[in-house]
Short mmCIF file of C-alpha atoms in Angstrom, two decimals:
data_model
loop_
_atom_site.label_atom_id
_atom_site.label_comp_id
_atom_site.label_asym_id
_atom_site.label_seq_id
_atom_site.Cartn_x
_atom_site.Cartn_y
_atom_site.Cartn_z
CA UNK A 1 103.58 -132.25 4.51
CA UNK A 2 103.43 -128.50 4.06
CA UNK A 3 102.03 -126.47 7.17
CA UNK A 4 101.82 -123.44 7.92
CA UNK A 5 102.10 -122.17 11.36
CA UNK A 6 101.24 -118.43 12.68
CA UNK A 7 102.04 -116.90 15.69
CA UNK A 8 102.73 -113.02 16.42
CA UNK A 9 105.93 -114.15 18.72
CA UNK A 10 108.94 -115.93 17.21
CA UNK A 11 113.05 -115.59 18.78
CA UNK A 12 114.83 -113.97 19.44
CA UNK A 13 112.83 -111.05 18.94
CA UNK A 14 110.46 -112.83 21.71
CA UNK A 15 111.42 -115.68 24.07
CA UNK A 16 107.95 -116.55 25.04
CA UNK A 17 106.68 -119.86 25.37
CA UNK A 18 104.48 -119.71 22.71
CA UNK A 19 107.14 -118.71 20.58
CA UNK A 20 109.91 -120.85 21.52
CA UNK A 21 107.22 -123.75 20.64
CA UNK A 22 106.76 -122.57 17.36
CA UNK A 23 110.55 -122.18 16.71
CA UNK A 24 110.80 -125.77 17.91
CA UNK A 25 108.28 -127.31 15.96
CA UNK A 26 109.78 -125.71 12.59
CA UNK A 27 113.15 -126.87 13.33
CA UNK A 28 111.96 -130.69 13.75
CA UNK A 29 109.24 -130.35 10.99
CA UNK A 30 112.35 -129.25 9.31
CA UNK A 31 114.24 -132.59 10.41
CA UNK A 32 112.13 -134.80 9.32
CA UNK A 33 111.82 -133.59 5.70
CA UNK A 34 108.88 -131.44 5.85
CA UNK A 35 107.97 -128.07 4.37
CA UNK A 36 107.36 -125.73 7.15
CA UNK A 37 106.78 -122.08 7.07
CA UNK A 38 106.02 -119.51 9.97
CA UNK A 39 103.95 -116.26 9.37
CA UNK A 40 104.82 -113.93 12.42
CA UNK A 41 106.33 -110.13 13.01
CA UNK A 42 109.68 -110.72 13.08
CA UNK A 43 112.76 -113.25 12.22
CA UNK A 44 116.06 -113.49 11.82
CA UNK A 45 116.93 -112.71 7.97
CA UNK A 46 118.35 -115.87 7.74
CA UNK A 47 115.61 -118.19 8.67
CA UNK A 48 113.96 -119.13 5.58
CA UNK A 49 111.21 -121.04 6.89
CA UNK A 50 109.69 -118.09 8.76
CA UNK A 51 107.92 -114.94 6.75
CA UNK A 52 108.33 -111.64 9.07
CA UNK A 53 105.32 -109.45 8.12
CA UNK A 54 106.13 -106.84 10.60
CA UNK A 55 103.63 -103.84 11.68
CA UNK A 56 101.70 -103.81 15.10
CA UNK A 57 100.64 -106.29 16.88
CA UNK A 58 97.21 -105.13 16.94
CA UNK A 59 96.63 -105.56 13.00
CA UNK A 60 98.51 -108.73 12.69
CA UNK A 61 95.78 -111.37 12.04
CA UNK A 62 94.92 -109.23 9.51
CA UNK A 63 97.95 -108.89 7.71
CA UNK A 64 98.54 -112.75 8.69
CA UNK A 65 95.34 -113.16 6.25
CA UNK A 66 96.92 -111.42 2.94
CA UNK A 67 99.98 -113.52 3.46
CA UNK A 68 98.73 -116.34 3.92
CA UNK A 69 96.28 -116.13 0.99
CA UNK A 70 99.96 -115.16 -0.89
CA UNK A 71 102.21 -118.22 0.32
CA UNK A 72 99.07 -120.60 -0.28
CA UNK A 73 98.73 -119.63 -3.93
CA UNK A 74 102.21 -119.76 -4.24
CA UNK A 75 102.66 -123.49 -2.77
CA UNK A 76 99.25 -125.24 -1.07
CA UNK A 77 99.51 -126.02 2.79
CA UNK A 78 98.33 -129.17 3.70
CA UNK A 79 97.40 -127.68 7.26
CA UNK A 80 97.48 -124.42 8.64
CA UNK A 81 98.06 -124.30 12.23
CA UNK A 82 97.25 -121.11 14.63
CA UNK A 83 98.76 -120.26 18.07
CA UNK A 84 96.76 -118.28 20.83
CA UNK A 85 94.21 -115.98 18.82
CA UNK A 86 96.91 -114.12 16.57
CA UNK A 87 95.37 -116.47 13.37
CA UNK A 88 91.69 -116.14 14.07
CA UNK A 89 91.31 -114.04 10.71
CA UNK A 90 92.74 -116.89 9.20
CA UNK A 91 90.93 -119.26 10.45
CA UNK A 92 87.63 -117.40 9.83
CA UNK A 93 88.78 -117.82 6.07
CA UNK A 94 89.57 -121.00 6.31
CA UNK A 95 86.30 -122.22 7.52
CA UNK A 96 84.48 -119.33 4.93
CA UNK A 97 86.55 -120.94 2.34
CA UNK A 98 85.31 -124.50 2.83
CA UNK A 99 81.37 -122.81 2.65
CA UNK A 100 82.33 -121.75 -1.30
CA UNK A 101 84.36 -124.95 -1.74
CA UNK A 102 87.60 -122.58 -2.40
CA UNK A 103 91.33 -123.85 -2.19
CA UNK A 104 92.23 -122.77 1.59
CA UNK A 105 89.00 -124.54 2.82
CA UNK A 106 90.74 -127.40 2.44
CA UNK A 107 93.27 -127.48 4.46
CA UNK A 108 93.39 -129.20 8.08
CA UNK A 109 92.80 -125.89 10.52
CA UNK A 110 94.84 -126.26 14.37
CA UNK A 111 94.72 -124.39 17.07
CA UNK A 112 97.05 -124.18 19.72
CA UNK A 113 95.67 -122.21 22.73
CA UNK A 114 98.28 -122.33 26.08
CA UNK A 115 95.77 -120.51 28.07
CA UNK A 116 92.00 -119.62 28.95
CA UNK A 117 92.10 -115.63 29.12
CA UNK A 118 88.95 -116.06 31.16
CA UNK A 119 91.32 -117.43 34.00
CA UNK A 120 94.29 -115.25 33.41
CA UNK A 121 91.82 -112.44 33.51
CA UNK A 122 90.99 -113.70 37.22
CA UNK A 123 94.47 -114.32 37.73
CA UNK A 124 95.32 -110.32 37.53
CA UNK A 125 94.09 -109.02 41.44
CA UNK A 126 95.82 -108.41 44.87
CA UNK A 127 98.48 -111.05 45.69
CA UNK A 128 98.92 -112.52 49.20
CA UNK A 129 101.78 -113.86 51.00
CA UNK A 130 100.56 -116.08 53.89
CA UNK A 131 97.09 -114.14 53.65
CA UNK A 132 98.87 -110.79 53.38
CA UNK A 133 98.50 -108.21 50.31
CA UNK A 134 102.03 -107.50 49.36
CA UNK A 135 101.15 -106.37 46.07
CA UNK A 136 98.37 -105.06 43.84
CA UNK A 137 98.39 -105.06 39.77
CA UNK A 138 100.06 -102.31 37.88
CA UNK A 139 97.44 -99.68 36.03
CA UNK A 140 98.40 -101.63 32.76
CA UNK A 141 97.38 -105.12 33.89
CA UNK A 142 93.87 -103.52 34.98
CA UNK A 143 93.41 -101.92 31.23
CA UNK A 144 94.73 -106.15 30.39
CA UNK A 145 91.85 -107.11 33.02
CA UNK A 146 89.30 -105.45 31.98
CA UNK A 147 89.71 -104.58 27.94
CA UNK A 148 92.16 -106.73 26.49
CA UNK A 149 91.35 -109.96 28.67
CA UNK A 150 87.79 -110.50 27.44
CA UNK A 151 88.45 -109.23 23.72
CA UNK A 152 91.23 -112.18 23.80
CA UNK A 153 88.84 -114.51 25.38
CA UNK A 154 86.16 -113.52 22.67
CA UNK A 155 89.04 -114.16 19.79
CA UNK A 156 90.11 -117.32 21.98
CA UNK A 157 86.32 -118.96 21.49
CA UNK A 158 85.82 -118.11 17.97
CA UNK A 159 89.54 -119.77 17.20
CA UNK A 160 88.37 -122.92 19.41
CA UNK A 161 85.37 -123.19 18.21
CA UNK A 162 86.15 -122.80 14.44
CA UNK A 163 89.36 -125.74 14.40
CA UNK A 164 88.81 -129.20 13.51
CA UNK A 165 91.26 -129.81 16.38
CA UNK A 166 92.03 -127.70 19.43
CA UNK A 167 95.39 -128.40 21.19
CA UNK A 168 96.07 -127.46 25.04
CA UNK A 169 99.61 -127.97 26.74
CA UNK A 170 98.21 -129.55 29.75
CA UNK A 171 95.11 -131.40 30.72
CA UNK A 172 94.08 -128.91 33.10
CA UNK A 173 94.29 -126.28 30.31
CA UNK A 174 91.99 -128.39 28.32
CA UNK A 175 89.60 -128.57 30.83
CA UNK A 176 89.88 -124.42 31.40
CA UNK A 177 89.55 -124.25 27.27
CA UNK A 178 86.07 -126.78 27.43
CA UNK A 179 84.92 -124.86 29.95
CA UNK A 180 85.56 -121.30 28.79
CA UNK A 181 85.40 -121.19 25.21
CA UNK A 182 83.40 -124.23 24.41
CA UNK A 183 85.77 -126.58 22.80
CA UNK A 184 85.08 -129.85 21.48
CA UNK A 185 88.05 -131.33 19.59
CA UNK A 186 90.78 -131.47 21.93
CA UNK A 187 94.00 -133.09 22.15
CA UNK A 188 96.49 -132.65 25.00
CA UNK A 189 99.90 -132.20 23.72
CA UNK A 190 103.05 -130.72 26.27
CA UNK A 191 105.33 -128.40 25.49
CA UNK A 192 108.69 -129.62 24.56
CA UNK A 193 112.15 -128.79 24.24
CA UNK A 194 114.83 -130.13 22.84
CA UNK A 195 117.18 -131.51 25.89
CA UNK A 196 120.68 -130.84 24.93
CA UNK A 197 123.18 -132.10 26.10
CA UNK A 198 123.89 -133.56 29.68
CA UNK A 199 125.00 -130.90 31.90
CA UNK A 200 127.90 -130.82 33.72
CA UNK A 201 127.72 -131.97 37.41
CA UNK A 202 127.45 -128.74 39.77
CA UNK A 203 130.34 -128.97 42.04
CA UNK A 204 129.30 -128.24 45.72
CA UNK A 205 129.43 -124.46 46.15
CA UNK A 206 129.47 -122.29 49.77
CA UNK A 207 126.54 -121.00 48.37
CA UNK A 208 123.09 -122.39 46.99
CA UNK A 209 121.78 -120.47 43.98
CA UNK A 210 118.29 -119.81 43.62
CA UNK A 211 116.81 -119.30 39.69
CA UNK A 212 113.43 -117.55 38.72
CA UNK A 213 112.97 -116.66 35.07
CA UNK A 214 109.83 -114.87 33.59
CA UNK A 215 107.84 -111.55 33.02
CA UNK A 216 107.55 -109.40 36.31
CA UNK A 217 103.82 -109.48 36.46
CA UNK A 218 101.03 -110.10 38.60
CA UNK A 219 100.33 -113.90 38.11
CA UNK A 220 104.47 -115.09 38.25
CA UNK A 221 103.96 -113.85 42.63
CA UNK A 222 107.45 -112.72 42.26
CA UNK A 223 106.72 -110.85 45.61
CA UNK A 224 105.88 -114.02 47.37
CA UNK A 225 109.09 -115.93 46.10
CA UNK A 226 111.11 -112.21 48.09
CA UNK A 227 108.99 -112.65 50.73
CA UNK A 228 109.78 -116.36 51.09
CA UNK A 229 113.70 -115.59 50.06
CA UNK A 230 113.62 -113.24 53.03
CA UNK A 231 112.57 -115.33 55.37
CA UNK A 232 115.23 -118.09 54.33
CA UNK A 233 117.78 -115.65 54.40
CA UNK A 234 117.19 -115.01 57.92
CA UNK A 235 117.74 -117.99 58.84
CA UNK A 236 120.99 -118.97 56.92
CA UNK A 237 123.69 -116.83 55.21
CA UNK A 238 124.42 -119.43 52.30
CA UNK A 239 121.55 -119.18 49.81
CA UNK A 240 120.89 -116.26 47.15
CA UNK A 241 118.30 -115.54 44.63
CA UNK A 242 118.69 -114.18 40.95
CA UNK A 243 115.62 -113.02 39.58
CA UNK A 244 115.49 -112.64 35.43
CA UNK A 245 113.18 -110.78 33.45
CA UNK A 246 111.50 -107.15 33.08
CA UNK A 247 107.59 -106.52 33.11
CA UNK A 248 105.35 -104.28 34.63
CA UNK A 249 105.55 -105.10 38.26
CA UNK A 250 109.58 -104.34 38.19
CA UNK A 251 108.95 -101.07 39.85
CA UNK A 252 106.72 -102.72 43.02
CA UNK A 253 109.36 -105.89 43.22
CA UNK A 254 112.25 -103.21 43.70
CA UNK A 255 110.29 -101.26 46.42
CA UNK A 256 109.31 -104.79 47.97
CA UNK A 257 112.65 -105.65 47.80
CA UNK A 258 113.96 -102.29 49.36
CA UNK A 259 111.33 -102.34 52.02
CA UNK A 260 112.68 -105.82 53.36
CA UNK A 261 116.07 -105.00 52.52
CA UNK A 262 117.21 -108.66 52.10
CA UNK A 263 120.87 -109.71 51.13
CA UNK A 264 121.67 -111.94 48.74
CA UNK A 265 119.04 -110.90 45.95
CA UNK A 266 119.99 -110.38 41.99
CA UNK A 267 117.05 -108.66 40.39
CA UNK A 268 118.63 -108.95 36.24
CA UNK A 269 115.66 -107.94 34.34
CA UNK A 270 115.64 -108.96 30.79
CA UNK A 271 118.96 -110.68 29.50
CA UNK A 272 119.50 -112.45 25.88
CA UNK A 273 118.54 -115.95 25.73
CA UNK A 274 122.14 -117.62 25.82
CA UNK A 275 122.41 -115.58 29.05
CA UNK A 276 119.60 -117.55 30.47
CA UNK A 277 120.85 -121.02 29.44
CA UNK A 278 124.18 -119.87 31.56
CA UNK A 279 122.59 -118.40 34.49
CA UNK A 280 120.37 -122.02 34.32
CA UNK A 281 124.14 -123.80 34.43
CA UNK A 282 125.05 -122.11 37.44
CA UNK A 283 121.73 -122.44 39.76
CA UNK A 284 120.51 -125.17 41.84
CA UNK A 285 117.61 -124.81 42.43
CA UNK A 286 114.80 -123.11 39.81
CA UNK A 287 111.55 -121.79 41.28
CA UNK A 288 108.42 -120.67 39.81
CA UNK A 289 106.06 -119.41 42.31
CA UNK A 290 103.11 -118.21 39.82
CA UNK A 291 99.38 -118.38 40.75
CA UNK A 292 98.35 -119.43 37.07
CA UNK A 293 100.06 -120.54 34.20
CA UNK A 294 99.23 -122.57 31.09
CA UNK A 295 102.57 -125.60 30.82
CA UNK A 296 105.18 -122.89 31.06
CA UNK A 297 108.37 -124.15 29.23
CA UNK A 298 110.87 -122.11 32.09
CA UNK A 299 109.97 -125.48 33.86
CA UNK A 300 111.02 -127.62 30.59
CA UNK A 301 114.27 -125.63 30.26
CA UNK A 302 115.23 -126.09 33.74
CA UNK A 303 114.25 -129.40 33.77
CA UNK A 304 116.77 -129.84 30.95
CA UNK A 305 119.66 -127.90 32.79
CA UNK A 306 119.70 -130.63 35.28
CA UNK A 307 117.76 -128.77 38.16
CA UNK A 308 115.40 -129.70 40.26
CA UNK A 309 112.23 -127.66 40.03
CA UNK A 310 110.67 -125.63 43.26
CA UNK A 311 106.91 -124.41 41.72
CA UNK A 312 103.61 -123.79 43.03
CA UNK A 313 100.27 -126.73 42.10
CA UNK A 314 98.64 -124.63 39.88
CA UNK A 315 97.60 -124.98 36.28
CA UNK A 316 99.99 -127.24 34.58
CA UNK A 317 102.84 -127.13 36.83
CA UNK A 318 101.95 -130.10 38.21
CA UNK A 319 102.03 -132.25 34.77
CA UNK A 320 105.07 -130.98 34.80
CA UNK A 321 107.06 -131.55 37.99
CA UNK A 322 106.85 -134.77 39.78
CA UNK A 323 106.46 -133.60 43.63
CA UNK A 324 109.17 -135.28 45.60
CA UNK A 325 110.85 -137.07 42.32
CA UNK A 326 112.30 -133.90 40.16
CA UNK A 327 111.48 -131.67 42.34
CA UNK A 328 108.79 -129.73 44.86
CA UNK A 329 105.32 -128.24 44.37
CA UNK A 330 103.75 -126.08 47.08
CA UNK A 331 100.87 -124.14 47.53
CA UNK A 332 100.20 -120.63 45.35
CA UNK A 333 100.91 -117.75 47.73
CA UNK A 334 101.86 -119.85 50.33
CA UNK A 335 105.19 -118.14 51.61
CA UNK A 336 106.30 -119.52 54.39
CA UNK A 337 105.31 -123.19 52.42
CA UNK A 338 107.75 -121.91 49.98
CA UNK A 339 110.63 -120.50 52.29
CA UNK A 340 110.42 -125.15 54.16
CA UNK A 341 110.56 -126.45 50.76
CA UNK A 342 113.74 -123.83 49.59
CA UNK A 343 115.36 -125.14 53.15
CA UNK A 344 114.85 -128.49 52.64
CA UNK A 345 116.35 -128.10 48.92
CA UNK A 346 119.22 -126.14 50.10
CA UNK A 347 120.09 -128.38 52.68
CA UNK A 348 120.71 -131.20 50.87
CA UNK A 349 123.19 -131.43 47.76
CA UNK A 350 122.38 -134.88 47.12
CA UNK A 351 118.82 -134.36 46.71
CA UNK A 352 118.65 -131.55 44.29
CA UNK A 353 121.23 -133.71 42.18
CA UNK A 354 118.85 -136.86 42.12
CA UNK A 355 115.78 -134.32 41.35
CA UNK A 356 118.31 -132.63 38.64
CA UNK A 357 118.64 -136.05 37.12
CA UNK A 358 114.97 -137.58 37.36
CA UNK A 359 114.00 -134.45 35.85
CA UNK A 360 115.82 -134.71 32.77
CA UNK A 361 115.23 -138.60 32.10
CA UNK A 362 111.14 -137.02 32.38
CA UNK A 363 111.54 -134.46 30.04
CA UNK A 364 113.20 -137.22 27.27
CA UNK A 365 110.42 -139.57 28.43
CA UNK A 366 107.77 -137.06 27.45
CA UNK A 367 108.72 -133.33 26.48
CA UNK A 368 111.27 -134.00 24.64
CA UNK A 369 110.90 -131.49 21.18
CA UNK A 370 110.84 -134.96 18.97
CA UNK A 371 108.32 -136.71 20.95
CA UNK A 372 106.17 -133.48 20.97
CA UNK A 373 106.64 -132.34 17.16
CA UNK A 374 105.54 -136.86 16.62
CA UNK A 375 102.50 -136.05 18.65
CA UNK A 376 101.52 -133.06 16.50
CA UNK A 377 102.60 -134.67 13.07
CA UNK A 378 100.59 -137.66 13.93
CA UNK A 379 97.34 -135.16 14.62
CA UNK A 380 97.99 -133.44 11.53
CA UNK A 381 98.51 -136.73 9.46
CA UNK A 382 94.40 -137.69 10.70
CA UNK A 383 92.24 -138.35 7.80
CA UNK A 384 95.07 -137.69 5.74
CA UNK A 385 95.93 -134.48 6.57
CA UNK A 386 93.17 -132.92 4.64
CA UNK A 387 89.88 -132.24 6.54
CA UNK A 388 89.07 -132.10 9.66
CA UNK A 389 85.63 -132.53 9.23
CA UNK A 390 86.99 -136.26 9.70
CA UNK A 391 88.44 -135.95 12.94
CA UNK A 392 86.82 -138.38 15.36
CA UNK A 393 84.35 -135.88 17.11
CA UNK A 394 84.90 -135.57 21.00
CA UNK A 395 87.99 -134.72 23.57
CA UNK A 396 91.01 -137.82 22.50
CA UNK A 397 94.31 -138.00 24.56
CA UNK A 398 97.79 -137.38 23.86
CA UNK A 399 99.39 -139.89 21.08
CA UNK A 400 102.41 -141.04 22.75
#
């Protein structure tokens, strides 16, 4: 099968979730002896299964268009698959195509949306710590509320609306992307990673290390995780927190941090990738304390690190982490919810081992990168791979 995928993000020049999927999906398409190819901005110069096209980000569904026109004249896709909005010029001449009965109209159109911007929109506003504003939303995440949030939403409907199959990482996502941009044909398929192997087994350390990886902004409630920290802290010398990535809320965390003036507290920023998988080796404990999120793959990683999982019921996170079996979920902006549950965890080495270890037998049992890339091979492989227009109409589950 030849597809095409196209996304704007693609490692190592971008770790993002979206992607790290694509990445992973390539590689196992790869595997199992099919013809992938990735249209993004930038790759390494030795992947050969990914065209960089380079330029802004801004004009990249365009120029997405013109090469994908190019590669499918050179060698026909069978299916050309879009992630987020960054391929809704192709998709408009995909389905433009099929009016004129042209070559790229038929060809099975995907869409992979993690989000509903409509909700992350909302999700950009004051954040509370036990009913208390601790922070407010940097000037660039109000230009992101109130420009660039609808104009993706917009982009996000036409691109739902337009596939012959719409594919969310969590149910809850799939209800947001019904809801919000009117989709039809949708199939709920995880994220995934591949699960390595089995880590080694943490010896017991004086201290217990607290992990939180993702972009310093607004909806991650990095505040309320310092807030929470600082309140543990106070009450026992043995814990710390390290704190990875960079964003535009790095300036408020620092004074936040300042202001309480709490010991024990690693803010990183952005580090390389095989930084991350080290720092992941040496925690205990990984905590994600966002108010919205789509099926965020930190989880996935950690999950496959061997740690037990500390993150709030929102979104997806709950599809995700079993509460009480691989790990804890507690209540978004809930702070002093957050400092029990990181007392509880860092009381008890035992416990945090048998999460560490549930957690990974659930990610092989259903995120694993091969069960995903099966699940999106057999949507593709529907009415032959050819046209959606014979896709069974209507919202279908997850192929196991």
């Amino acid at each position: 099968m030849r597809v095409l995928q196209i996304s704007t993000t693609y490692p190592p020049a971008d770790i993002s979730g979206v992607g790290t999927l694509v990445l992973e999906l390539r590689r196992e398409l790869e595997r199992t002896g099919h013809d992938p190819l990735v249209i993004t901005r930038s790759a390494p110069p030795d992947d050969r299964a990914a065209l960089a096209i380079g330029g802004r980000r801004l004009t990249f569904p365009l120029r997405a268009l013109a090469a994908t026109l190019r590669a499918h004249r050179g060698k026909p896709f069978d299916v050309v698959h879009v992630h987020e909005s960054d391929g809704v010029v192709v998709a408009a001449a995909v389905r433009i195509a099929r009016l004129f009965g042209r070559p790229l109209g038929r060809v099975l159109l995907g869409a992979t949306l993690q989000v509903s911007y409509r909700q992350e929109r909302l999700a950009v506003r004051p954040i509370l710590a036990d009913g208390v504003v601790i922070s407010r939303p940097a000037r660039s995440e109000s230009v992101f509320r109130w420009l660039r949030a609808p104009f993706h939403a917009l982009l996000g409907r036409w691109t739902a609306r337009w596939a012959d199959v719409v594919v969310a990482p969590s149910a809850a996502t799939a209800r947001e992307l019904e809801r919000d941009y009117g989709a039809r044909r949708l199939r709920v398929i995880a994220n995934g990673v591949a699960p390595g192997d089995e880590p080694a087994v943490r010896p017991v350390a004086a201290t217990t290390t607290f992990l939180s990886v993702g972009r310093l902004r607004t909806r991650k409630a990095v505040g309320v995780l310092l807030e929470a920290f600082d309140r543990l802290r106070r009450e026992r010398q043995d814990v710390e927190l390290v704190v990875i990535g960079d964003g535009e809320l790095r300036s408020v965390i620092e004074a936040q941090l300042a202001r309480l003036g709490t010991a024990g507290v690693r803010l990183l920023g952005a580090v390389p990738r095989d930084q991350i998988a080290r720092h992941l080796a040496a925690a205990d404990v990984f905590v994600l304390p966002s108010i919205y999120e789509g099926f965020p793959l930190a989880i996935l990683e950690a999950m496959a690190a061997g740690l037990p999982v500390l993150a709030t019921r929102v979104s997806g996170n709950p599809e995700a982490v079993d509460d009480g079996v691989s790990g804890l979920l507690v209540e978004p902006e809930d702070a002093s919810g957050l400092t029990r549950a990181m007392a509880h965890l860092a009381g008890d080495v035992e416990l945090r081992r048998a999460m560490g270890r549930r957690g990974r037998r659930i990610l092989a049992e259903r995120f694993d990168i091969r069960r995903v890339s099966a699940a999106y091979l057999a949507l593709w492989a529907e009415s032959d791979g050819i046209l959606g227009a014979a896709l069974p109409a209507g919202r279908t589950g997850a192929p196991e």
